[in-house]
Coordinates of N, CA and C in Angstrom, one line a residue:
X1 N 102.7 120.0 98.1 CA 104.1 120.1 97.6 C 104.5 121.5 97.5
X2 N 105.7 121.6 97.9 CA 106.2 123.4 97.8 C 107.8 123.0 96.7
X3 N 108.3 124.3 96.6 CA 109.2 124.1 95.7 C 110.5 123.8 96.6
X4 N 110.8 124.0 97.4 CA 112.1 123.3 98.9 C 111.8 122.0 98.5
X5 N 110.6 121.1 98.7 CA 110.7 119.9 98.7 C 111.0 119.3 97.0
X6 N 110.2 120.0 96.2 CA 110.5 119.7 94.9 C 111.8 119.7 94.5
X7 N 112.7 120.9 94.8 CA 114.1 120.7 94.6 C 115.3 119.9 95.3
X8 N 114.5 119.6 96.7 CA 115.6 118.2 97.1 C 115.4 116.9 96.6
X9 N 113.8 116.7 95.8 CA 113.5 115.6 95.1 C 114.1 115.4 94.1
X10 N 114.3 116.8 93.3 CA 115.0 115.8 91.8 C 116.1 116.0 92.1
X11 N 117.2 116.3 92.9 CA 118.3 116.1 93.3 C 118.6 115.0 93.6
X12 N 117.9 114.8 94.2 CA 117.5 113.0 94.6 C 117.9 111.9 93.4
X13 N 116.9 112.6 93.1 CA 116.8 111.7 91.4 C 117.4 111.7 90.5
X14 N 118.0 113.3 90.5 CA 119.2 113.4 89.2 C 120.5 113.6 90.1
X15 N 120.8 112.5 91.1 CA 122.3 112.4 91.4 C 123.5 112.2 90.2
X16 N 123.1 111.2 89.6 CA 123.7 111.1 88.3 C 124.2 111.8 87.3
X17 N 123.0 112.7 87.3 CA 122.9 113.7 86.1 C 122.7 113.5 84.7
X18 N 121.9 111.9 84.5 CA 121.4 111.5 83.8 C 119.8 112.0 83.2
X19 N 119.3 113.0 83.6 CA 117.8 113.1 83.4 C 116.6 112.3 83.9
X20 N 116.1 112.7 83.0 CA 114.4 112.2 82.6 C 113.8 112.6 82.4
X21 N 112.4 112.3 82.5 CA 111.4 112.9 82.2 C 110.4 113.4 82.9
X22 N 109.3 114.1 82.7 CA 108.1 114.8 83.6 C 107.1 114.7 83.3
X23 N 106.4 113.9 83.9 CA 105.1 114.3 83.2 C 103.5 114.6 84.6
X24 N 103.1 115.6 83.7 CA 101.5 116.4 84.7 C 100.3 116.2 84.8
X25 N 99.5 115.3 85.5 CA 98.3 114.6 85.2 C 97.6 115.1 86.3
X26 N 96.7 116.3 86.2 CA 95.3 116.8 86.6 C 96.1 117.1 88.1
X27 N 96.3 115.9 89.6 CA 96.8 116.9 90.8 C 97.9 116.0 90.8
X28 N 98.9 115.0 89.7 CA 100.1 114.9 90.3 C 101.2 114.8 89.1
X29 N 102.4 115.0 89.5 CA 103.5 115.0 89.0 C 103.8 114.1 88.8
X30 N 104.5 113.2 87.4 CA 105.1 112.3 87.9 C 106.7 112.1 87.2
X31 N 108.0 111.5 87.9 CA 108.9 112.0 87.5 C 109.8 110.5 87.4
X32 N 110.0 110.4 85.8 CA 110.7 109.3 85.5 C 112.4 109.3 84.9
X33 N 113.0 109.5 85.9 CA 114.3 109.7 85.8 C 115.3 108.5 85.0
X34 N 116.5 108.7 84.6 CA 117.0 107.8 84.3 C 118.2 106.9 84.9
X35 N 117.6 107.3 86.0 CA 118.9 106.5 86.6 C 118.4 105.3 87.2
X36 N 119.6 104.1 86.8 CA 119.1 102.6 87.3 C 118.8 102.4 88.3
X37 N 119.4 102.6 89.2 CA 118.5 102.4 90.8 C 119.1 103.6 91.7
X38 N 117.9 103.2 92.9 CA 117.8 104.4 93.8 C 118.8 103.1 95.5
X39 N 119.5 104.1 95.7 CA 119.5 103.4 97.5 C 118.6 103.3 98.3
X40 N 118.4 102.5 99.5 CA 117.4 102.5 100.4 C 117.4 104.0 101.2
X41 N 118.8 105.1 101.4 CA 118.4 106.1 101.7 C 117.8 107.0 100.8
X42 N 118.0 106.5 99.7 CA 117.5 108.0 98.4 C 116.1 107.7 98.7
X43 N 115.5 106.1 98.1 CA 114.0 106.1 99.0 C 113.7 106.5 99.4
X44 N 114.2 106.6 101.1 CA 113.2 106.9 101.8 C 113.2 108.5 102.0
X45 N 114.6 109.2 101.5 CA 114.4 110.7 101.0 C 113.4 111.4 100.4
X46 N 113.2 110.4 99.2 CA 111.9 110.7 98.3 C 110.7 110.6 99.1
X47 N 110.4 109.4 100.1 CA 109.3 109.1 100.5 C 109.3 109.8 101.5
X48 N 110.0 110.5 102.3 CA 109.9 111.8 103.7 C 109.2 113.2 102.9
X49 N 109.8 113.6 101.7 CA 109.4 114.7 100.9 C 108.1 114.2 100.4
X50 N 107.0 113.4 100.3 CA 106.1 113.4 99.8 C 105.8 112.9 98.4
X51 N 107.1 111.6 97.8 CA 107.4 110.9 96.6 C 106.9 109.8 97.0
X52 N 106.2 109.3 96.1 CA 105.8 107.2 96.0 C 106.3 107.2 94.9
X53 N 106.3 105.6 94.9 CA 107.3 105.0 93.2 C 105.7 104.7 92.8
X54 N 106.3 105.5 91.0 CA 105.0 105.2 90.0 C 104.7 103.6 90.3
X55 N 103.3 103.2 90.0 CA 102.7 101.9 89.5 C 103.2 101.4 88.4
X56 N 103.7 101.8 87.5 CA 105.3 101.0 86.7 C 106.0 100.6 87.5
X57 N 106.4 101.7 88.6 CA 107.5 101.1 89.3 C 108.9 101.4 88.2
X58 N 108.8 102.7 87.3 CA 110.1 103.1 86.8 C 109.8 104.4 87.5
X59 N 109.4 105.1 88.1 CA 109.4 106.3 88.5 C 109.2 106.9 89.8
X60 N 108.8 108.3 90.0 CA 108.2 108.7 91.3 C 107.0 109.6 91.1
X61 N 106.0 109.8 91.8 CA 105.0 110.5 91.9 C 104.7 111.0 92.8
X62 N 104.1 112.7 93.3 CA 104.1 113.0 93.9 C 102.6 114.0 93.6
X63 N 101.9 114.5 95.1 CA 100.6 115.0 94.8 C 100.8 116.1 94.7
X64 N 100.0 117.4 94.0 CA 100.5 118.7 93.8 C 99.8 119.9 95.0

């Protein structure tokens, strides 16, 4: 992950400008925003930059 991709991710994420939250576990990030849904292109934005949706499935994660 570099910081170019990091910052078109939570762009991504904070279209809204509703937040969320962050949290850092040993090599990944993971980022649980508050916005109710993503489009099929914000997806796959996230998923080109190197984002999967948390195992909740309320978030994104990504490897550091």
């Amino acid at each position: 992950m570099n910081i170019e991709k990091l910052q078109k991710a939570i762009a991504i994420m904070n279209f809204d400008g509703k937040s969320g939250n962050v949290y850092g576990y040993d090599d990944t990030v993971e980022f649980y925003p508050m916005t109710d849904s993503f489009t099929k292109e914000q997806c796959e934005g996230l998923a080109g930059l190197g984002f999967m949706p948390s195992e909740c499935g309320d978030g994104w994660v990504c490897f550091t």
